[in-house]
Amino acid sequence: MNSLFGLRFMDDISSIIWSSLTVTFLISLFMHGRAFLRNWKAAELNSAQLQKESMKAQFDSLKSQVNPHFLFNSLNALTNLIYDDQDKAARFVKQLSEVYRYVLDTQGKEVVSLDEEVKFLRSYLFLQQIRFGDKLKVDLNVDASNAQVCASRLADAG
């Protein structure tokens, strides 16, 4: 009977060990899964926050490029021009839209072709010549053959 009792005791011990290991495994699996989900949720929140900050930075960058003083001065010049010369006012609006199109098109670029930059400069100078009249004189002679330059910004224009 001693050997039967010993085998039964070993079976009971073995059963207890396997039960304990199974419970430990299940608890460990639950805790690791919970930690994984918490970390994943925190990473998602962090990603959303970074994306929000990136969008805000892009918006602030665009706002700084579209200088309010430049726009205010251009609209004042346009108001005066509408009464004096409607054809020139229409050209003014077209050149103003070219200036802002250039700013929007080049906002993500480090360099642009010299041809694009000269085109922008001519539009910008047209606006400034309307505003300042004979006080502003510029002679622009540039060979724009396949050269590239840093893109202009309206942040300092006014």
mmCIF file of C-alpha atoms in Angstrom:
data_model
loop_
_atom_site.group_PDB
_atom_site.id
_atom_site.type_symbol
_atom_site.label_atom_id
_atom_site.label_comp_id
_atom_site.label_asym_id
_atom_site.label_seq_id
_atom_site.Cartn_x
_atom_site.Cartn_y
_atom_site.Cartn_z
ATOM 1 C CA MET A 1 0.000 0.000 0.000
ATOM 2 C CA ASN A 2 2.882 2.298 0.540
ATOM 3 C CA SER A 3 3.753 2.277 -3.130
ATOM 4 C CA LEU A 4 0.132 2.973 -4.084
ATOM 5 C CA PHE A 5 0.026 5.843 -1.651
ATOM 6 C CA GLY A 6 3.333 7.163 -3.019
ATOM 7 C CA LEU A 7 2.134 7.044 -6.631
ATOM 8 C CA ARG A 8 -1.095 8.750 -5.754
ATOM 9 C CA PHE A 9 0.826 11.413 -3.823
ATOM 10 C CA MET A 10 3.103 11.977 -6.839
ATOM 11 C CA ASP A 11 0.071 12.229 -9.126
ATOM 12 C CA ASP A 12 -1.508 14.779 -6.796
ATOM 13 C CA ILE A 13 1.733 16.807 -6.638
ATOM 14 C CA SER A 14 2.106 16.632 -10.396
ATOM 15 C CA SER A 15 -1.484 17.730 -10.864
ATOM 16 C CA ILE A 16 -1.010 20.639 -8.471
ATOM 17 C CA ILE A 17 2.189 21.717 -10.229
ATOM 18 C CA TRP A 18 0.527 21.592 -13.667
ATOM 19 C CA SER A 19 -2.522 23.462 -12.352
ATOM 20 C CA SER A 20 -0.272 26.104 -10.779
ATOM 21 C CA LEU A 21 1.737 26.463 -13.978
ATOM 22 C CA THR A 22 -1.447 26.780 -16.032
ATOM 23 C CA VAL A 23 -2.878 29.460 -13.734
ATOM 24 C CA THR A 24 0.468 31.283 -13.687
ATOM 25 C CA PHE A 25 0.648 31.121 -17.484
ATOM 26 C CA LEU A 26 -2.911 32.465 -17.862
ATOM 27 C CA ILE A 27 -2.305 35.304 -15.393
ATOM 28 C CA SER A 28 1.000 36.152 -17.089
ATOM 29 C CA LEU A 29 -0.671 36.072 -20.515
ATOM 30 C CA PHE A 30 -3.428 38.392 -19.267
ATOM 31 C CA MET A 31 -0.962 40.839 -17.681
ATOM 32 C CA HIS A 32 1.287 40.958 -20.765
ATOM 33 C CA GLY A 33 -1.740 41.422 -23.027
ATOM 34 C CA ARG A 34 -3.020 44.220 -20.806
ATOM 35 C CA ALA A 35 0.390 45.938 -20.818
ATOM 36 C CA PHE A 36 0.613 45.565 -24.599
ATOM 37 C CA LEU A 37 -2.819 47.152 -25.087
ATOM 38 C CA ARG A 38 -1.976 50.017 -22.731
ATOM 39 C CA ASN A 39 1.302 50.705 -24.551
ATOM 40 C CA TRP A 40 -0.414 50.461 -27.931
ATOM 41 C CA LYS A 41 -3.118 52.925 -26.840
ATOM 42 C CA ALA A 42 -0.476 55.316 -25.478
ATOM 43 C CA ALA A 43 1.453 55.088 -28.773
ATOM 44 C CA GLU A 44 -1.735 55.835 -30.735
ATOM 45 C CA LEU A 45 -2.448 58.878 -28.553
ATOM 46 C CA ASN A 46 1.143 60.039 -28.945
ATOM 47 C CA SER A 47 0.936 59.586 -32.714
ATOM 48 C CA ALA A 48 -2.307 61.575 -32.881
ATOM 49 C CA GLN A 49 -0.768 64.345 -30.763
ATOM 50 C CA LEU A 50 2.330 64.507 -32.992
ATOM 51 C CA GLN A 51 0.154 64.627 -36.108
ATOM 52 C CA LYS A 52 -1.909 67.443 -34.590
ATOM 53 C CA GLU A 53 1.246 69.391 -33.725
ATOM 54 C CA SER A 54 2.618 68.805 -37.229
ATOM 55 C CA MET A 55 -0.571 70.172 -38.807
ATOM 56 C CA LYS A 56 -0.457 73.203 -36.506
ATOM 57 C CA ALA A 57 3.178 73.842 -37.431
ATOM 58 C CA GLN A 58 2.328 73.604 -41.136
ATOM 59 C CA PHE A 59 -0.575 76.014 -40.645
ATOM 60 C CA ASP A 60 1.613 78.459 -38.710
ATOM 61 C CA SER A 61 4.250 78.207 -41.426
ATOM 62 C CA LEU A 62 1.675 78.979 -44.097
ATOM 63 C CA LYS A 63 0.319 81.896 -42.061
ATOM 64 C CA SER A 64 3.808 83.352 -41.759
ATOM 65 C CA GLN A 65 4.328 83.004 -45.512
ATOM 66 C CA VAL A 66 1.082 84.790 -46.317
ATOM 67 C CA ASN A 67 2.057 88.016 -44.602
ATOM 68 C CA PRO A 68 -1.036 89.949 -43.463
ATOM 69 C CA HIS A 69 0.684 93.311 -44.019
ATOM 70 C CA PHE A 70 1.477 92.412 -47.614
ATOM 71 C CA LEU A 71 -2.130 91.345 -48.192
ATOM 72 C CA PHE A 72 -3.507 94.460 -46.455
ATOM 73 C CA ASN A 73 -1.276 96.780 -48.489
ATOM 74 C CA SER A 74 -2.139 94.948 -51.715
ATOM 75 C CA LEU A 75 -5.867 95.206 -51.063
ATOM 76 C CA ASN A 76 -5.553 98.923 -50.303
ATOM 77 C CA ALA A 77 -3.666 99.453 -53.556
ATOM 78 C CA LEU A 78 -6.316 97.433 -55.400
ATOM 79 C CA THR A 79 -9.132 99.503 -53.880
ATOM 80 C CA ASN A 80 -7.560 102.704 -55.188
ATOM 81 C CA LEU A 81 -6.798 101.128 -58.550
ATOM 82 C CA ILE A 82 -10.379 99.926 -59.138
ATOM 83 C CA TYR A 83 -11.623 103.519 -59.377
ATOM 84 C CA ASP A 84 -8.731 104.747 -61.531
ATOM 85 C CA ASP A 85 -8.089 101.933 -64.040
ATOM 86 C CA GLN A 86 -10.256 98.792 -64.035
ATOM 87 C CA ASP A 87 -8.091 96.984 -66.600
ATOM 88 C CA LYS A 88 -4.988 97.545 -64.490
ATOM 89 C CA ALA A 89 -6.987 96.436 -61.426
ATOM 90 C CA ALA A 90 -7.820 93.158 -63.174
ATOM 91 C CA ARG A 91 -4.113 92.654 -64.005
ATOM 92 C CA PHE A 92 -3.293 93.464 -60.379
ATOM 93 C CA VAL A 93 -5.678 90.739 -59.133
ATOM 94 C CA LYS A 94 -4.178 88.244 -61.595
ATOM 95 C CA GLN A 95 -0.611 89.071 -60.479
ATOM 96 C CA LEU A 96 -1.650 88.902 -56.805
ATOM 97 C CA SER A 97 -3.092 85.428 -57.380
ATOM 98 C CA GLU A 98 0.153 84.415 -59.163
ATOM 99 C CA VAL A 99 2.168 85.550 -56.144
ATOM 100 C CA TYR A 100 0.044 83.532 -53.718
ATOM 101 C CA ARG A 101 -0.061 80.511 -56.038
ATOM 102 C CA TYR A 102 3.753 80.566 -56.111
ATOM 103 C CA VAL A 103 3.887 80.762 -52.302
ATOM 104 C CA LEU A 104 1.524 77.806 -51.937
ATOM 105 C CA ASP A 105 3.218 75.733 -54.656
ATOM 106 C CA THR A 106 6.715 76.224 -53.242
ATOM 107 C CA GLN A 107 5.999 76.002 -49.518
ATOM 108 C CA GLY A 108 7.444 72.491 -49.250
ATOM 109 C CA LYS A 109 10.304 72.983 -51.684
ATOM 110 C CA GLU A 110 13.834 73.907 -50.744
ATOM 111 C CA VAL A 111 14.794 74.982 -54.265
ATOM 112 C CA VAL A 112 12.895 76.086 -57.356
ATOM 113 C CA SER A 113 13.943 76.810 -60.893
ATOM 114 C CA LEU A 114 15.292 80.253 -61.581
ATOM 115 C CA ASP A 115 12.613 80.624 -64.245
ATOM 116 C CA GLU A 116 9.865 80.116 -61.614
ATOM 117 C CA GLU A 117 11.561 82.547 -59.255
ATOM 118 C CA VAL A 118 11.872 85.232 -61.948
ATOM 119 C CA LYS A 119 8.207 84.769 -62.852
ATOM 120 C CA PHE A 120 7.308 85.220 -59.167
ATOM 121 C CA LEU A 121 9.568 88.253 -58.916
ATOM 122 C CA ARG A 122 7.917 89.898 -61.930
ATOM 123 C CA SER A 123 4.455 89.388 -60.422
ATOM 124 C CA TYR A 124 5.612 90.701 -57.064
ATOM 125 C CA LEU A 125 7.314 93.716 -58.648
ATOM 126 C CA PHE A 126 4.167 94.527 -60.629
ATOM 127 C CA LEU A 127 2.214 94.678 -57.358
ATOM 128 C CA GLN A 128 4.855 96.848 -55.711
ATOM 129 C CA GLN A 129 5.099 99.183 -58.718
ATOM 130 C CA ILE A 130 1.360 99.759 -58.561
ATOM 131 C CA ARG A 131 1.687 100.503 -54.874
ATOM 132 C CA PHE A 132 4.765 102.754 -55.038
ATOM 133 C CA GLY A 133 4.363 104.181 -58.539
ATOM 134 C CA ASP A 134 7.405 105.964 -60.005
ATOM 135 C CA LYS A 135 9.300 105.680 -56.706
ATOM 136 C CA LEU A 136 10.176 102.066 -57.520
ATOM 137 C CA LYS A 137 12.324 101.292 -60.539
ATOM 138 C CA VAL A 138 13.765 97.834 -61.212
ATOM 139 C CA ASP A 139 15.703 96.548 -64.190
ATOM 140 C CA LEU A 140 15.448 92.761 -64.293
ATOM 141 C CA ASN A 141 17.692 90.949 -66.787
ATOM 142 C CA VAL A 142 18.242 87.314 -65.845
ATOM 143 C CA ASP A 143 19.186 84.278 -67.910
ATOM 144 C CA ALA A 144 17.028 81.547 -66.376
ATOM 145 C CA SER A 145 18.529 78.562 -68.162
ATOM 146 C CA ASN A 146 18.179 75.476 -65.910
ATOM 147 C CA ALA A 147 19.390 77.217 -62.740
ATOM 148 C CA GLN A 148 17.820 76.663 -59.316
ATOM 149 C CA VAL A 149 17.595 78.975 -56.304
ATOM 150 C CA CYS A 150 16.142 78.927 -52.805
ATOM 151 C CA ALA A 151 12.400 79.609 -52.869
ATOM 152 C CA SER A 152 11.176 83.138 -52.004
ATOM 153 C CA ARG A 153 8.835 83.668 -49.083
ATOM 154 C CA LEU A 154 6.480 86.531 -48.308
ATOM 155 C CA ALA A 155 7.216 86.423 -44.575
ATOM 156 C CA ASP A 156 9.272 89.611 -44.718
ATOM 157 C CA ALA A 157 7.443 91.299 -47.585
ATOM 158 C CA GLY A 158 5.222 94.187 -46.739
#
